[in-house]
Coordinates of C-alpha atoms in Angstrom, one line a residue:
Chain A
X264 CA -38.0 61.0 248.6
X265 CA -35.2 61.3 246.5
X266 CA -33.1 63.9 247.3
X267 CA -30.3 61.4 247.5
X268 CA -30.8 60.3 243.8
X269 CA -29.0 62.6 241.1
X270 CA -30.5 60.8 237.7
X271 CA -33.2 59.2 237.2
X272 CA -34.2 56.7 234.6
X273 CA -37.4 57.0 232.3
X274 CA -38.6 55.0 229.7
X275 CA -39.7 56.2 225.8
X276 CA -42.6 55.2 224.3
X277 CA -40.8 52.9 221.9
X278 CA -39.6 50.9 225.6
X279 CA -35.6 52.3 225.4
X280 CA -34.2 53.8 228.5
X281 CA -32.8 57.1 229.3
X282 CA -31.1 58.7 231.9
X283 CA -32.0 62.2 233.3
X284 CA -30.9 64.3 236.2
X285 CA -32.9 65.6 239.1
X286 CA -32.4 69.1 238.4
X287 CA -32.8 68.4 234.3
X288 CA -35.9 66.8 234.8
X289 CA -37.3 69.6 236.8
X290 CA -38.1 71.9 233.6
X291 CA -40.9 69.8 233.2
X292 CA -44.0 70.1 235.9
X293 CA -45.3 66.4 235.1
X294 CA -41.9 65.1 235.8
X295 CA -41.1 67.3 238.3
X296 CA -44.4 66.3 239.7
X297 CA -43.7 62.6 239.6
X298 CA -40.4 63.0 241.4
X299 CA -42.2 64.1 244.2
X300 CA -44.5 61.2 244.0
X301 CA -42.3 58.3 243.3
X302 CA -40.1 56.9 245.1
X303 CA -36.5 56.6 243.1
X304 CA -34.3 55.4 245.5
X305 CA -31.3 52.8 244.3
X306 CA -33.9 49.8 245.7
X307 CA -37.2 51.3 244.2
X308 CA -37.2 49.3 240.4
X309 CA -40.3 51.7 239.2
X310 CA -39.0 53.0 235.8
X311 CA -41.9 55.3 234.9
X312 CA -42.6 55.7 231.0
X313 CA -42.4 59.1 229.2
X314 CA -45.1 59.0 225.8
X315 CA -42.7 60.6 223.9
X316 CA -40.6 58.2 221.4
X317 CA -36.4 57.9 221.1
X318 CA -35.7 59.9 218.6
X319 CA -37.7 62.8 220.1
X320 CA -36.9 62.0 223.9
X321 CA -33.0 62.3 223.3
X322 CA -33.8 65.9 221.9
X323 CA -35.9 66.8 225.1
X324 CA -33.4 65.5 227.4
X325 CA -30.6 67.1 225.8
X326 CA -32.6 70.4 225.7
X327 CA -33.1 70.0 229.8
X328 CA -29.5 68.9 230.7
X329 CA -28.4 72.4 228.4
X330 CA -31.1 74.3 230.6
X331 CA -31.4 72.9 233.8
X332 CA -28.4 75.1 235.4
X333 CA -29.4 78.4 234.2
X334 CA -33.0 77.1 235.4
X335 CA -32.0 76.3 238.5
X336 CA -29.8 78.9 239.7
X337 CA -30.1 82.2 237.5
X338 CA -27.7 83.2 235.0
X339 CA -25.8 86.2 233.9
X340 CA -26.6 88.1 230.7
X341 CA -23.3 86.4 228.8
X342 CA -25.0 83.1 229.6
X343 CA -28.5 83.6 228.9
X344 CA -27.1 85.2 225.5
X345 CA -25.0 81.7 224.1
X346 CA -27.9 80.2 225.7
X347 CA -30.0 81.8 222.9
X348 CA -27.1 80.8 220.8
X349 CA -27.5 77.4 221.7
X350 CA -31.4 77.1 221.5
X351 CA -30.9 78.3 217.5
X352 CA -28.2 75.6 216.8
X353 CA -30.6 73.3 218.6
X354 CA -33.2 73.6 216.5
X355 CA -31.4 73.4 213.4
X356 CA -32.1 69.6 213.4
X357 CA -33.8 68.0 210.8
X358 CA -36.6 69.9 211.6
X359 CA -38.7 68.2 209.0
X360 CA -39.2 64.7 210.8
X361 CA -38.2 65.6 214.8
X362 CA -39.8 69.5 215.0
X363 CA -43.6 68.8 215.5
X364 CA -42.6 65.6 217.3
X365 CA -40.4 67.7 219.9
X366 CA -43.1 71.0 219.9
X367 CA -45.8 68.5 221.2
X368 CA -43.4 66.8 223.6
X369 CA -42.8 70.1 225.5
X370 CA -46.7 70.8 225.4
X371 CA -47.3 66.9 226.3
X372 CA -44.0 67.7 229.4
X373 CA -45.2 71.3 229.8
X374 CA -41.8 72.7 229.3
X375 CA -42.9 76.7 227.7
X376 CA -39.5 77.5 226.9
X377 CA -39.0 74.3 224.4
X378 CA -42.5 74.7 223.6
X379 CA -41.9 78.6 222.6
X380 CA -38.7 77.9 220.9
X381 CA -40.6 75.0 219.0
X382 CA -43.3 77.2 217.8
X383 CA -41.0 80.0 216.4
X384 CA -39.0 77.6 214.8
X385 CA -42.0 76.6 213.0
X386 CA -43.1 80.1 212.7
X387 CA -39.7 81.3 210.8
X388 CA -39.8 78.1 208.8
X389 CA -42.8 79.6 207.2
X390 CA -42.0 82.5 206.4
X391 CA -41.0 84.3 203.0
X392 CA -41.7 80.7 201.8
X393 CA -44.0 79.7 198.5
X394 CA -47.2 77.5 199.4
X395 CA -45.3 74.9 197.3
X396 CA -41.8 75.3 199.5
X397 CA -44.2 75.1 202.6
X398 CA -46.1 72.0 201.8
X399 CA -42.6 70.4 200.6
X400 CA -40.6 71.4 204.6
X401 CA -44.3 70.3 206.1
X402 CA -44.7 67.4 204.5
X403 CA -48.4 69.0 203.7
X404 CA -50.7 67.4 201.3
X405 CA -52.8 69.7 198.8
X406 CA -56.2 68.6 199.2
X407 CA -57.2 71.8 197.1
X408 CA -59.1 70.8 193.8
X409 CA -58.1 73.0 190.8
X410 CA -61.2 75.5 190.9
X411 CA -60.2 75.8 194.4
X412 CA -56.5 76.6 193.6
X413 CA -57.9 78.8 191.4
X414 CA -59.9 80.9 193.7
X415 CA -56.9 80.8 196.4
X416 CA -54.7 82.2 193.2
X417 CA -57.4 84.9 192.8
X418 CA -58.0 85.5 196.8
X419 CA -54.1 86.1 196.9
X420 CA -52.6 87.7 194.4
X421 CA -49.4 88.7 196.1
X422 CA -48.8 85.2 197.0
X423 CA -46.4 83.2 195.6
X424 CA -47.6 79.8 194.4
X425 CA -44.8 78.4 192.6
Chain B
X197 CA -40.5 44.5 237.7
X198 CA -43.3 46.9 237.6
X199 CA -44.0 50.0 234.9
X200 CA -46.5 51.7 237.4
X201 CA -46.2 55.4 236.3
X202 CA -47.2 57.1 233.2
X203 CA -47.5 60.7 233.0
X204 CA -51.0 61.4 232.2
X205 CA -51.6 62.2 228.7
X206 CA -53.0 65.7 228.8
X207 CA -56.3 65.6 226.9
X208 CA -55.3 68.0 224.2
X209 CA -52.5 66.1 222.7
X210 CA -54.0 63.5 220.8
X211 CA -51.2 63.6 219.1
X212 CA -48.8 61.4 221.7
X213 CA -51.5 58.6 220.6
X214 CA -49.8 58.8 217.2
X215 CA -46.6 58.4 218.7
X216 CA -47.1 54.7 219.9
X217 CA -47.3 54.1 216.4
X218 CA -43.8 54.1 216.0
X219 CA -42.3 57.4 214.3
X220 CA -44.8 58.6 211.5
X221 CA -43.3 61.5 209.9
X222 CA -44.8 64.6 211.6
X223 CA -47.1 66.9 209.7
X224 CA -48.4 70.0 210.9
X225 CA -51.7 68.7 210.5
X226 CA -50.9 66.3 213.4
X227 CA -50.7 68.7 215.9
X228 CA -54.0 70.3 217.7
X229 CA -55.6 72.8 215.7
X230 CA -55.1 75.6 219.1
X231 CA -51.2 75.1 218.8
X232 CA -51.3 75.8 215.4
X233 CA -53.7 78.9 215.7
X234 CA -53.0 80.3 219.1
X235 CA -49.1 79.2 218.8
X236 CA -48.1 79.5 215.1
X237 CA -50.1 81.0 212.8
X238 CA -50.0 84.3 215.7
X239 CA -46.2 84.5 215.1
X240 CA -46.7 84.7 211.0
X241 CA -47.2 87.9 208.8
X242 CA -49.6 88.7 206.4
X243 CA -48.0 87.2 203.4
X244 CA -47.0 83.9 205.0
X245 CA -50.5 83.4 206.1
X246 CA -51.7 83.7 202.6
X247 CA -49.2 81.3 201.7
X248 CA -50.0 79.0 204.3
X249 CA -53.9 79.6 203.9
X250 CA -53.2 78.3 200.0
X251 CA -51.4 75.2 201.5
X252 CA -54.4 72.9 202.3
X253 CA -57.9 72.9 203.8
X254 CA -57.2 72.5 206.8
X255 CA -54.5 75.2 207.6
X256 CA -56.7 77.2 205.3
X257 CA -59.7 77.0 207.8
X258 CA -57.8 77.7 210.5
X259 CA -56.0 80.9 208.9
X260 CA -59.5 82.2 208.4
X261 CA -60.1 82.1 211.8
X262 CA -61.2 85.6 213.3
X263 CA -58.7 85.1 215.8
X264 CA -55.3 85.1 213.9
X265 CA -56.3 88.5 212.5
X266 CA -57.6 89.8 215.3
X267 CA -54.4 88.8 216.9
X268 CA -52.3 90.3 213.7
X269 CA -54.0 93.5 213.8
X270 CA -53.2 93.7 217.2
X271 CA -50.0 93.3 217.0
X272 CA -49.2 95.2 214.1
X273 CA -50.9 98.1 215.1
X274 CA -51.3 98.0 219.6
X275 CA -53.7 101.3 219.5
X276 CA -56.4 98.7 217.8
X277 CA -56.4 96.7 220.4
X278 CA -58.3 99.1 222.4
X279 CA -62.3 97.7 223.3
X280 CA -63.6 100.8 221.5
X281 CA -61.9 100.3 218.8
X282 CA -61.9 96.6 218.7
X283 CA -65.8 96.8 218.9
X284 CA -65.8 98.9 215.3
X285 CA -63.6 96.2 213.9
X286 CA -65.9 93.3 214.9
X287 CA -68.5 94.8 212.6
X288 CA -66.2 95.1 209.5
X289 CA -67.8 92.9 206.9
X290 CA -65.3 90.1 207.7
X291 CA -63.8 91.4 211.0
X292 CA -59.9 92.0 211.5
X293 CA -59.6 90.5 208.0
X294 CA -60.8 93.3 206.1
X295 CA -60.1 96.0 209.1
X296 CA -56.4 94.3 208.3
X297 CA -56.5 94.3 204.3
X298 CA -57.8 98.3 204.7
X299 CA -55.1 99.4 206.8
X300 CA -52.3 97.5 206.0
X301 CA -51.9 98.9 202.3
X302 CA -51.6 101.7 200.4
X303 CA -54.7 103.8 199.5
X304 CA -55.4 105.2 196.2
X305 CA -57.4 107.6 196.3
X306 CA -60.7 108.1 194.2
X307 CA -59.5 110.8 191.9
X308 CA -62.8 113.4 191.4
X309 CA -62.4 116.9 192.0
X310 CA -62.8 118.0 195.8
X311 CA -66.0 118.7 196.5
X312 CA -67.6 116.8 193.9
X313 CA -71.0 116.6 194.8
X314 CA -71.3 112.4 194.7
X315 CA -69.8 112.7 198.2
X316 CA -72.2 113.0 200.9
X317 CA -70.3 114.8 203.9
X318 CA -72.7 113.6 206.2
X319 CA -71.7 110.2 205.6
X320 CA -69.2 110.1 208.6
X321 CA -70.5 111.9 211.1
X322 CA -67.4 110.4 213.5
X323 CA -64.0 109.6 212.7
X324 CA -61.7 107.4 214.8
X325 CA -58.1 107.8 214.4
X326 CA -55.7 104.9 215.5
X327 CA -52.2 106.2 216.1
X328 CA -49.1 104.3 216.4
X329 CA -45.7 105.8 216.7
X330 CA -42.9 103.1 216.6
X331 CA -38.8 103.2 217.3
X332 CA -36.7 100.7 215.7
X333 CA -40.2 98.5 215.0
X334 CA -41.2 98.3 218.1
X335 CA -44.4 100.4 219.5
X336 CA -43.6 103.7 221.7
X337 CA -46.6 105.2 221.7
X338 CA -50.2 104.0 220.8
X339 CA -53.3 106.4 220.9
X340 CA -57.2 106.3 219.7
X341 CA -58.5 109.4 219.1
X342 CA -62.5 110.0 218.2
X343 CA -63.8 112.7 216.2
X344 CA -67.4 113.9 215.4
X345 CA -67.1 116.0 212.0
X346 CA -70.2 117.3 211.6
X347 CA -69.8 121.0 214.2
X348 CA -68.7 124.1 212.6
X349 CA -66.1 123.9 214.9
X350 CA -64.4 121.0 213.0
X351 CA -66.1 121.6 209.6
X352 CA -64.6 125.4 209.4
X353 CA -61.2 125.0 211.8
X354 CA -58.2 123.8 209.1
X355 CA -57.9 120.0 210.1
X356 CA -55.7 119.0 213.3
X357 CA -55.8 116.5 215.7
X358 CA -53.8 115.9 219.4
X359 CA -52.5 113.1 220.1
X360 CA -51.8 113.3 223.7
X361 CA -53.3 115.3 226.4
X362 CA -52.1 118.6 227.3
X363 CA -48.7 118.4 229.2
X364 CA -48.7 114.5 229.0
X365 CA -45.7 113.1 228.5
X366 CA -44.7 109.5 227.6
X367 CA -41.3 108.2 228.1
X368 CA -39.7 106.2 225.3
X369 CA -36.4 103.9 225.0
X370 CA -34.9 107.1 222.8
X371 CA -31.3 108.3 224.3
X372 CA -30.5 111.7 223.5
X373 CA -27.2 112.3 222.1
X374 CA -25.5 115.4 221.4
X375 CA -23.6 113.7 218.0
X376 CA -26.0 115.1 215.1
X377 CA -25.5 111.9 213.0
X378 CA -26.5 109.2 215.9
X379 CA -29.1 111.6 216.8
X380 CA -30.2 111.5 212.9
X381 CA -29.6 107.8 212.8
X382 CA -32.0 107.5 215.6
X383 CA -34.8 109.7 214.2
X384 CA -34.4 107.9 210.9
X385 CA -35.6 104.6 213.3
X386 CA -39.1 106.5 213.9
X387 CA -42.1 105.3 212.3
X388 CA -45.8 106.3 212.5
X389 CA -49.1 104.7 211.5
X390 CA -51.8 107.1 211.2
X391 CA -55.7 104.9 210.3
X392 CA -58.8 106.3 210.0
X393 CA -61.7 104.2 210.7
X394 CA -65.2 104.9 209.4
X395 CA -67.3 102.7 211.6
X396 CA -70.5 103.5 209.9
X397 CA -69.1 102.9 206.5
X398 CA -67.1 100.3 208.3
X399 CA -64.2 101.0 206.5
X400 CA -60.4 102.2 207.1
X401 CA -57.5 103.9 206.0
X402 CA -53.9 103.9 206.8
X403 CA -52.9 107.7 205.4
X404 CA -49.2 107.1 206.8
X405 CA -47.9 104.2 204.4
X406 CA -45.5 105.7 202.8
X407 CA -45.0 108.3 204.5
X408 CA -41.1 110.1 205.4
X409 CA -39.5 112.1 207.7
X410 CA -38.8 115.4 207.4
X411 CA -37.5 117.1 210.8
X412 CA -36.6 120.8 211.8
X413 CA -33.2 120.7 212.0
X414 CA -32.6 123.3 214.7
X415 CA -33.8 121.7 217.8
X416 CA -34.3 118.2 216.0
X417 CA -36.8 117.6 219.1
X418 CA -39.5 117.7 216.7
X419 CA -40.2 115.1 214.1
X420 CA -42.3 115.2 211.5
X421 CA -43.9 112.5 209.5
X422 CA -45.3 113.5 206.0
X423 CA -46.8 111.7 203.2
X424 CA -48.0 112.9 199.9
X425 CA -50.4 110.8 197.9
X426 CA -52.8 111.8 195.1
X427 CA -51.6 115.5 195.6
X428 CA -53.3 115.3 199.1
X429 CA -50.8 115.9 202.6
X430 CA -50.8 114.8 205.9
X431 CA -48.6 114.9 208.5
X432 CA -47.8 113.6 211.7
X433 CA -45.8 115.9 214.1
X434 CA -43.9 114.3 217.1
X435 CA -42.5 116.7 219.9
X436 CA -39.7 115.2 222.0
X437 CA -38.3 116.5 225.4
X438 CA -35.2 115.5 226.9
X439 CA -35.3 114.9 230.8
X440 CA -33.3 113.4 233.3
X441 CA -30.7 111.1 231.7
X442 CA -31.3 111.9 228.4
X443 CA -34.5 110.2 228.0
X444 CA -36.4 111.6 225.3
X445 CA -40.2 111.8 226.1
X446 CA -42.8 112.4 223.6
X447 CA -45.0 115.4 224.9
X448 CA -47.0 116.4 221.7
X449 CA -48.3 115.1 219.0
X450 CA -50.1 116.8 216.0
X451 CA -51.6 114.9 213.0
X452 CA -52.6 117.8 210.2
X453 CA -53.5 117.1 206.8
X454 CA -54.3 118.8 203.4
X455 CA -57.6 120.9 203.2
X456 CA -57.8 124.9 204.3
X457 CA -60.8 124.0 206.6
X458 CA -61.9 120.7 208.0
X459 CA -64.8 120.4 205.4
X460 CA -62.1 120.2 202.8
X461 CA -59.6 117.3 205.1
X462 CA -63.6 115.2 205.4
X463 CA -63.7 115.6 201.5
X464 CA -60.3 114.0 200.9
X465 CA -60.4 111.2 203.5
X466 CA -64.0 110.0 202.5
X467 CA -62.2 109.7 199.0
X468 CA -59.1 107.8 201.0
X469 CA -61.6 105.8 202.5
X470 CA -63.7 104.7 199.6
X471 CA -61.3 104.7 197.2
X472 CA -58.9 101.3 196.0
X473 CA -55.9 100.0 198.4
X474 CA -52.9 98.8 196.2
X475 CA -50.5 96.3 198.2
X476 CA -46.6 97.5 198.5
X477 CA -45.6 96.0 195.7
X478 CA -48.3 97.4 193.3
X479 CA -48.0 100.8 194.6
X480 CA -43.9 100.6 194.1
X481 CA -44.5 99.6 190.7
X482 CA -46.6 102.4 190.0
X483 CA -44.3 104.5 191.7
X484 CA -41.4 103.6 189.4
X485 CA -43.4 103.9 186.7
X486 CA -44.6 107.6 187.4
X487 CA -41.2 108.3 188.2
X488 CA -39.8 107.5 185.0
X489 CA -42.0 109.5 183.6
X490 CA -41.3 112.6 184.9
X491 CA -37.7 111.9 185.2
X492 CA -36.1 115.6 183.7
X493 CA -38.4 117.9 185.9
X494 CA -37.9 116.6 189.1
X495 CA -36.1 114.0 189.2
X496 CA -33.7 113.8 191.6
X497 CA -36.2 115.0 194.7
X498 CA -38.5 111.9 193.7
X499 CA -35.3 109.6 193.6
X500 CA -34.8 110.9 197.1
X501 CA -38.3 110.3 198.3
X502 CA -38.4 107.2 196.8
X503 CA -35.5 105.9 198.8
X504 CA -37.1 107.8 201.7
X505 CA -40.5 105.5 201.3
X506 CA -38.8 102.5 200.3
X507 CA -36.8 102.7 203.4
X508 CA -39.8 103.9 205.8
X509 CA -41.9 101.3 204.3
X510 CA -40.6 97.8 205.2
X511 CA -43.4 96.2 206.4
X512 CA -42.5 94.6 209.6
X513 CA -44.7 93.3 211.8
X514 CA -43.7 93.3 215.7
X515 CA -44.9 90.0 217.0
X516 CA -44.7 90.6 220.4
X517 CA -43.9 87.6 222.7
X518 CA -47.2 85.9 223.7
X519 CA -46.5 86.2 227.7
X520 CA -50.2 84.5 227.8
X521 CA -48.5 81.6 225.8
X522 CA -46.8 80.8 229.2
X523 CA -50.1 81.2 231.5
X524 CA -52.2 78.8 229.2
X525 CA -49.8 76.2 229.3
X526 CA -49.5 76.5 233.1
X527 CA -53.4 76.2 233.6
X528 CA -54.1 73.4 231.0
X529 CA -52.7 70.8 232.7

């Protein structure tokens, strides 16, 4: 086992490497899991691979290394409060590219609190937003012919189109 | 050199597939339709699910889904989520949709004379009242109440409902303070959602939209909730006692409304229920209108209730955190 081992080194799906502590890596059951059943002693050359790209990966780990000592041993009010703090800075990444990416990393890693902050972060993109301002921040495509459009503009006529 | 471990690939997220790809832009279309139902669309209000239903066809199917509304209603008003009442729902024409889309805007009454003789009083032999009472937004009190309306008792009685059970009491996050304005500050945060729901007609009603509060300012342990639409009253009274602490405990509630015997109260609220809903911003619109045209008489007392409404009004809806969020992800592994 590995309690000797303070970092560990996983690989993205994109083959780079990345370094993450023990108590970091923890937030996430399937890792957490895989520390117990790997051996990551300084001889051991496993390098187990995360399917979760770069660009996405660095986000993650950054998120657990922020996390893992409030996790890990309980914090006061003041710190679970610029905790919060943090989490909204976090997410104010270009969330256009990197926000789906990361939500289905922490479903993929079972991490709920990045998963929950993910989904919010979605969730208040959304809102008070035009369809047009949605499509444009979720890059979604409007497969609606115009008869359709029309009867969505009918269906909805508090909703702002433009 | 070996690569031996990979963590599984839970079966859901056929999404990480896409991720071998190299880094393809992220739509939300690539994530599983559940995260964006159960995950997403849950946390949304009314308005941005339209939106987001107009966006494309798939988001569209999946803001249809019985589910999100179901969910919505719940949320927005916690006494519907009761099985009783959730059962009547089910058998709205299109479920929570229309159940949500009754109750969540403004009626406007069908305006014939009371007792005009198209209404058939036997229509709605039950009533079920769903009562909400909410401080600062966030639920305090939720209640179902059932009615039959078809005794003498109710039909020759003037109209009036309990809320709570004799000498219940329910405890609330409410401080008592002796300062009058925080105590009025705090009263002002009180809001109260009053539907009717005809489950034969299968229909429903929310007669507290707009509604404002007016409080006796003696004790100012009563509050009471009153809305006038159409010419027609109702009213929601809340009692309040102070116990150890200063924790303020609800321990009556009263909903009354127009009419000098029940017969009268069925009359208007079939007409509630049958008549047109307008949304928010219809019914302000109107409102301003009507107001500027009978600015002179009595002006200043609808200037004042329309600031009342348009502060009581703002139509928030409490999302409350989805604790079974956490226990699904912890059993789909």
């Amino acid at each position: 086992m590995s309690s000797s081992v303070e970092a560990i080194t996983v690989l993205s799906s994109d083959g780079d490497e990345f370094k993450i502590t023990v108590s970091a890596a923890k937030l996430s059951k399937p890792l957490n899991w895989m520390l117990e059943d790997v051996c990551f002693s300084d001889d051991c050359d496993e390098v187990p691979t995360i399917e979760v790209n770069s660009k996405t990966l660095v986000k993650v780990i950054e998120y657990c290394e922020k996390h893992a000592p409030r996790a890990n041993s309980g914090a006061s009010d003041s710190d679970a409060e610029e905790l919060k703090k943090w989490d909204i800075e976090f997410m104010k990444m270009d969330v256009k590219d990197i926000l789906f990416h990361i939500l289905m990393a922490a479903n993929y890693l079972h991490m709920e609190g990045l998963y929950d902050l993910a989904c919010q972060t979605a969730a208040d993109l959304m809102k008070g937003m035009t369809v047009s301002q949605i499509r444009k921040i979720f890059h979604i495509k409007n497969d609606f012919s115009s008869e359709e459009q029309e009867q969505l503009r009918r269906q909805h006529p508090g909703c702002s189109f433009d | 050199m070996s690569r031996a471990t990979t963590i599984a690939s839970p079966k859901t997220a056929k999404e990480t597939a896409m991720d071998k790809g190299g880094f393809a832009t992220a739509s939300i279309s690539t994530l599983h339709p559940d995260i964006i139902q159960t995950h997403i669309l849950s946390r949304l209000d009314c308005s941005t699910l339209a939106s987001a239903a107009a966006t494309c066809s798939q988001l569209n199917a999946l803001v249809y889904q019985e589910d999100v509304w179901a969910n919505l209603c719940r949320s927005t008003w916690p006494s519907t989520g009761s099985p009783g009442v959730h059962r009547v729902i089910q058998s709205f024409p299109n479920g929570s949709r229309s159940f949500f889309s009754d109750s969540y805007t403004i009626p406007r009454a069908i305006t014939t004379t009371p007792g005009n003789s198209h209404m058939n009083l036997e229509r709605t032999p039950q009533l079920i009242f769903a009562i909400d009472l909410y401080y600062r937004e966030q639920p305090i009190l939720s209640r179902v109440v059932e009615t039959e309306t078809v005794s003498e008792g109710f039909r020759r009685k003037p109209f009036r409902v309990d809320i709570l059970e004799p000498k219940e009491a329910v405890s609330t996050p409410m401080k008592y303070t002796w300062d009058e304005t925080a105590r009025l500050a705090m009263v002002q945060q009180l809001r109260m959602s009053w539907i009717v729901i005809d489950a034969g007609g299968q229909r429903a009603v929310n007669l507290m939209n707009q509604s404002q509060i007016v409080f006796t300012r003696l004790t100012e342990l009563e509050v009471r909730f009153q809305c006038k639409a159409e010419g027609a009253w109702r009213s929601g009274r809340v009692r309040f006692v102070v116990v150890e602490r200063g924790e303020m405990q609800v321990s009556g509630g009263i909903l009354e409304m127009e009419g000098k015997n029940g017969r009268e109260s069925l009359v208007i609220l079939q007409r509630a229920l049958e008549g047109k809903r307008e949304t928010k911003n219809q019914w302000s619109k109107r409102y301003q209108r009507e107001l500027k045209r009978s600015e002179g008489r009595e002006g200043w007392l609808d200037v004042v209730r329309g600031w009342c409404d348009d502060f009581l009004w703002a139509p928030h809806i409490i999302i409350f955190s989805l604790s079974f969020v956490t226990s699904m992800l912890c059993t789909s592994k």
